[in-house]
Short mmCIF file of N, CA and C in Angstrom, two decimals:
data_model
loop_
_atom_site.label_atom_id
_atom_site.label_comp_id
_atom_site.label_asym_id
_atom_site.label_seq_id
_atom_site.Cartn_x
_atom_site.Cartn_y
_atom_site.Cartn_z
N GLY A 307 0.25 4.66 10.28
CA GLY A 307 -0.48 3.75 10.12
C GLY A 307 -0.01 2.79 8.84
N VAL A 308 0.46 3.36 7.64
CA VAL A 308 0.61 2.68 6.69
C VAL A 308 1.83 1.65 6.99
N LEU A 309 3.03 2.05 7.69
CA LEU A 309 3.91 1.32 7.90
C LEU A 309 3.90 0.26 8.99
N LEU A 310 3.04 0.58 9.94
CA LEU A 310 2.54 -0.59 10.82
C LEU A 310 1.29 -1.59 9.99
N TYR A 311 0.77 -1.33 9.16
CA TYR A 311 0.16 -2.24 8.41
C TYR A 311 1.13 -3.24 7.60
N CYS A 312 1.85 -2.31 6.94
CA CYS A 312 2.78 -2.80 6.12
C CYS A 312 4.09 -4.06 7.19
N SER A 313 4.21 -3.74 8.35
CA SER A 313 4.83 -4.44 9.08
C SER A 313 4.18 -5.86 9.27
N LEU A 314 2.82 -5.52 9.83
CA LEU A 314 2.16 -6.77 10.10
C LEU A 314 1.77 -7.60 8.97
N LEU A 315 1.39 -7.21 7.79
CA LEU A 315 1.46 -8.05 6.57
C LEU A 315 2.56 -8.74 6.46
N GLU A 316 3.87 -8.02 6.37
CA GLU A 316 5.01 -8.65 6.27
C GLU A 316 5.07 -9.86 7.20
N ALA A 317 5.05 -9.77 8.53
CA ALA A 317 5.03 -10.75 9.71
C ALA A 317 4.03 -11.62 9.15
N MET A 318 3.06 -11.70 8.52
CA MET A 318 2.06 -12.68 8.17
C MET A 318 2.59 -13.34 7.00
N GLY A 319 3.68 -13.02 6.33
CA GLY A 319 4.12 -13.90 5.13
C GLY A 319 3.75 -13.08 3.95
N LEU A 320 2.90 -12.16 3.82
CA LEU A 320 2.51 -11.25 2.51
C LEU A 320 3.53 -10.32 2.13
N GLN A 321 3.54 -10.17 0.90
CA GLN A 321 4.51 -8.99 0.40
C GLN A 321 3.53 -7.61 0.46
N SER A 322 4.14 -6.86 1.12
CA SER A 322 3.43 -5.76 1.45
C SER A 322 4.29 -4.23 0.87
N ALA A 323 3.45 -3.18 0.79
CA ALA A 323 4.12 -2.11 -0.09
C ALA A 323 3.66 -0.72 0.43
N ILE A 324 4.24 0.28 0.20
CA ILE A 324 3.67 1.53 0.97
C ILE A 324 3.27 2.21 -0.81
N VAL A 325 2.07 2.42 -0.86
CA VAL A 325 1.51 2.98 -2.18
C VAL A 325 1.07 4.53 -1.83
N TRP A 326 1.96 5.59 -2.35
CA TRP A 326 1.89 6.79 -2.29
C TRP A 326 1.82 7.65 -3.49
N SER A 327 1.47 8.91 -3.11
CA SER A 327 1.11 10.04 -4.05
C SER A 327 1.55 11.21 -3.08
N ARG A 328 1.72 12.26 -3.54
CA ARG A 328 2.16 13.59 -3.22
C ARG A 328 1.29 13.85 -1.99
N GLU A 329 0.05 13.64 -1.79
CA GLU A 329 -1.05 13.88 -1.06
C GLU A 329 -1.36 12.52 0.17
N HIS A 330 -0.89 11.71 -0.26
CA HIS A 330 -1.32 10.43 0.70
C HIS A 330 -0.80 9.17 0.57
N ALA A 331 -1.01 8.39 1.39
CA ALA A 331 -0.13 6.93 1.37
C ALA A 331 -1.04 5.97 1.81
N ILE A 332 -1.36 4.79 1.04
CA ILE A 332 -2.01 3.52 1.44
C ILE A 332 -0.96 2.52 1.62
N VAL A 333 -1.58 1.23 1.99
CA VAL A 333 -0.82 0.26 1.98
C VAL A 333 -1.25 -0.76 1.01
N GLY A 334 -0.48 -1.76 0.18
CA GLY A 334 -0.83 -2.53 -0.66
C GLY A 334 -0.24 -3.78 -0.01
N TRP A 335 -0.88 -5.21 -0.66
CA TRP A 335 0.01 -6.40 -0.12
C TRP A 335 -0.54 -7.44 -1.66
N LYS A 336 0.34 -8.20 -1.47
CA LYS A 336 0.09 -9.65 -2.35
C LYS A 336 0.74 -10.88 -1.49
N GLU A 337 0.12 -12.14 -1.98
CA GLU A 337 0.72 -13.21 -1.61
C GLU A 337 2.38 -13.05 -1.86
N SER A 338 3.11 -13.76 -1.28
CA SER A 338 4.48 -13.59 -1.60
C SER A 338 5.09 -14.65 -2.20
N GLY A 339 5.80 -14.75 -3.16
CA GLY A 339 6.25 -15.70 -4.17
C GLY A 339 5.28 -15.76 -5.50
N ALA A 340 4.32 -15.21 -5.29
CA ALA A 340 3.66 -15.20 -6.38
C ALA A 340 3.60 -14.03 -7.45
N ALA A 341 4.36 -14.19 -8.58
CA ALA A 341 4.80 -13.14 -9.20
C ALA A 341 3.36 -12.73 -10.06
N ASP A 342 2.36 -13.42 -10.15
CA ASP A 342 1.22 -12.93 -10.96
C ASP A 342 0.10 -12.60 -9.93
N ALA A 343 0.36 -12.57 -8.97
CA ALA A 343 -0.70 -12.42 -7.62
C ALA A 343 -1.37 -11.20 -7.77
N LYS A 344 -2.39 -11.03 -7.35
CA LYS A 344 -3.10 -10.03 -7.51
C LYS A 344 -2.70 -8.77 -6.24
N TRP A 345 -2.44 -7.50 -6.34
CA TRP A 345 -2.26 -6.86 -5.22
C TRP A 345 -3.82 -6.01 -4.72
N PHE A 346 -3.83 -6.00 -3.35
CA PHE A 346 -4.97 -5.62 -2.76
C PHE A 346 -4.34 -4.26 -2.09
N TYR A 347 -5.39 -3.37 -2.01
CA TYR A 347 -5.17 -2.03 -1.35
C TYR A 347 -5.99 -1.61 -0.41
N LEU A 348 -5.55 -0.77 0.63
CA LEU A 348 -6.48 -0.17 1.85
C LEU A 348 -5.97 1.17 2.18
N ASP A 349 -7.01 1.78 2.20
CA ASP A 349 -6.80 3.06 2.89
C ASP A 349 -6.73 3.06 4.13
N THR A 350 -5.57 2.91 5.10
CA THR A 350 -6.05 3.00 6.50
C THR A 350 -6.69 4.25 6.93
N THR A 351 -6.80 4.96 6.53
CA THR A 351 -7.54 6.37 7.07
C THR A 351 -9.02 6.04 7.17
N LYS A 352 -9.41 5.47 6.39
CA LYS A 352 -10.90 4.91 6.13
C LYS A 352 -11.06 3.76 7.07
N VAL A 353 -10.54 2.86 7.61
CA VAL A 353 -10.87 1.86 8.46
C VAL A 353 -11.71 2.10 9.61
N ASP A 354 -11.59 3.50 10.07
CA ASP A 354 -12.46 3.60 11.36
C ASP A 354 -13.85 4.28 10.66
N GLN A 355 -14.15 4.56 9.52
CA GLN A 355 -15.10 5.24 9.05
C GLN A 355 -16.18 4.27 8.38
N GLY A 356 -16.25 3.04 8.54
CA GLY A 356 -16.97 2.08 7.60
C GLY A 356 -16.44 0.61 7.99
N THR A 357 -16.56 -0.26 7.15
CA THR A 357 -16.11 -1.50 7.07
C THR A 357 -14.66 -1.31 6.40
N PHE A 358 -13.96 -2.71 6.69
CA PHE A 358 -12.81 -2.99 6.15
C PHE A 358 -12.89 -3.16 4.58
N GLU A 359 -13.70 -3.53 4.00
CA GLU A 359 -14.00 -3.88 2.70
C GLU A 359 -14.48 -2.46 2.27
N LYS A 360 -15.14 -1.71 2.92
CA LYS A 360 -15.27 0.08 2.16
C LYS A 360 -13.68 0.54 2.07
N ALA A 361 -13.06 0.34 3.08
CA ALA A 361 -11.72 1.05 3.26
C ALA A 361 -11.02 0.39 1.95
N MET A 362 -10.96 -0.77 1.61
CA MET A 362 -10.29 -1.42 0.52
C MET A 362 -11.19 -1.21 -0.78
N GLU A 363 -12.27 -0.60 -0.96
CA GLU A 363 -12.37 0.18 -2.11
C GLU A 363 -11.76 1.59 -2.11
N TRP A 364 -11.91 2.24 -0.88
CA TRP A 364 -11.25 3.39 -0.94
C TRP A 364 -9.61 3.42 -1.81
N GLY A 365 -9.06 2.43 -1.25
CA GLY A 365 -7.52 1.82 -1.60
C GLY A 365 -7.66 1.68 -3.10
N ASP A 366 -8.65 1.16 -3.72
CA ASP A 366 -8.47 0.62 -5.09
C ASP A 366 -8.92 1.97 -5.83
N LEU A 367 -9.75 2.97 -5.19
CA LEU A 367 -10.07 4.14 -5.86
C LEU A 367 -8.78 5.10 -6.09
N PHE A 368 -7.85 5.24 -4.89
CA PHE A 368 -6.93 5.81 -4.67
C PHE A 368 -5.67 5.32 -5.94
N VAL A 369 -5.73 4.37 -6.15
CA VAL A 369 -4.99 3.61 -7.07
C VAL A 369 -5.00 3.85 -8.27
N ASP A 370 -6.56 3.83 -8.59
CA ASP A 370 -7.15 4.02 -10.13
C ASP A 370 -6.57 5.46 -10.21
N GLU A 371 -7.14 6.27 -9.50
CA GLU A 371 -7.08 7.89 -9.61
C GLU A 371 -5.38 8.25 -9.97
N ASN A 372 -4.31 7.39 -9.52
CA ASN A 372 -3.21 7.83 -9.46
C ASN A 372 -2.49 7.06 -10.43
N THR A 373 -2.92 5.94 -10.93
CA THR A 373 -2.21 5.20 -11.72
C THR A 373 -1.69 6.03 -13.33
N GLY A 374 -0.95 5.99 -13.65
CA GLY A 374 -0.59 6.85 -14.82
C GLY A 374 0.45 8.17 -14.38
N LYS A 375 0.49 8.59 -13.29
CA LYS A 375 1.00 9.62 -13.03
C LYS A 375 2.42 9.71 -12.90
N PRO A 376 3.37 10.74 -13.30
CA PRO A 376 4.90 10.60 -13.43
C PRO A 376 5.18 9.88 -12.38
N GLU A 377 6.40 9.36 -12.07
CA GLU A 377 7.23 8.73 -10.93
C GLU A 377 7.32 9.43 -9.37
N ASP A 378 7.65 10.87 -9.94
CA ASP A 378 7.50 11.59 -8.70
C ASP A 378 6.33 12.23 -8.38
N GLU A 379 5.36 11.57 -8.64
CA GLU A 379 3.86 11.86 -8.18
C GLU A 379 3.10 10.72 -7.51
N PHE A 380 3.41 9.51 -7.95
CA PHE A 380 2.96 8.44 -7.73
C PHE A 380 3.70 7.11 -7.62
N GLY A 381 3.54 6.09 -6.78
CA GLY A 381 4.62 5.10 -6.89
C GLY A 381 4.26 3.97 -5.74
N ILE A 382 4.63 2.57 -6.04
CA ILE A 382 4.60 1.50 -5.15
C ILE A 382 6.18 1.05 -4.61
N LEU A 383 6.10 1.10 -3.26
CA LEU A 383 7.55 0.92 -2.75
C LEU A 383 7.33 -0.47 -1.99
N PRO A 384 7.51 -1.56 -2.57
CA PRO A 384 7.71 -2.79 -1.59
C PRO A 384 8.61 -2.86 -0.63
N ILE A 385 7.93 -3.27 0.76
CA ILE A 385 8.72 -3.20 1.89
C ILE A 385 10.17 -4.04 1.72
N ARG A 386 9.80 -5.31 1.01
CA ARG A 386 10.95 -6.27 1.09
C ARG A 386 12.42 -5.45 0.30
N ASP A 387 11.81 -4.68 -0.88
CA ASP A 387 12.99 -3.79 -1.52
C ASP A 387 13.55 -2.80 -0.84
N LEU A 388 12.57 -2.15 0.11
CA LEU A 388 13.11 -0.99 1.05
C LEU A 388 14.23 -1.64 2.09
N ARG A 389 13.76 -2.67 2.57
CA ARG A 389 14.44 -3.40 3.78
C ARG A 389 15.85 -4.02 2.70
N ALA A 390 15.95 -4.29 1.68
CA ALA A 390 17.12 -4.84 0.97
C ALA A 390 17.86 -3.49 0.71
N GLN A 391 17.49 -2.31 0.66
CA GLN A 391 18.44 -1.15 0.45
C GLN A 391 19.00 -0.81 2.26
N GLY A 392 18.41 -1.50 2.80
CA GLY A 392 18.80 -1.24 4.42
C GLY A 392 17.87 -0.12 5.06
N ILE A 393 16.68 0.06 4.35
CA ILE A 393 15.71 1.20 4.90
C ILE A 393 14.72 0.33 5.91
N THR A 394 14.84 0.70 7.07
CA THR A 394 13.83 0.17 8.19
C THR A 394 12.96 1.26 8.72
N PRO A 395 11.65 0.58 9.39
CA PRO A 395 10.59 1.61 9.64
C PRO A 395 11.19 2.64 10.98
N LEU A 396 12.17 2.28 11.54
CA LEU A 396 13.05 3.07 12.54
C LEU A 396 13.66 4.21 11.96
N GLU A 397 14.03 4.20 10.92
CA GLU A 397 14.98 5.15 10.36
C GLU A 397 14.12 6.53 9.75
#
């Protein structure tokens, strides 16, 4: 689900990212080209359990709970950076 959301957001002109921990992954996005733009987060597994806004709250909570963990336990992988490395969703 995260890869699908990232691809759709990218097609809409937004900068998307996989936001991951060892146990879970969510999607993040911000306006492309705006270095200081705010990141938004969405837990795609929560979309069917309530409102879109609630799934965004879960995304924010996920980031808050994992921020500060070591690099091998939590990270944000911008899709455009992955594509620049030759990594695509089909691989």
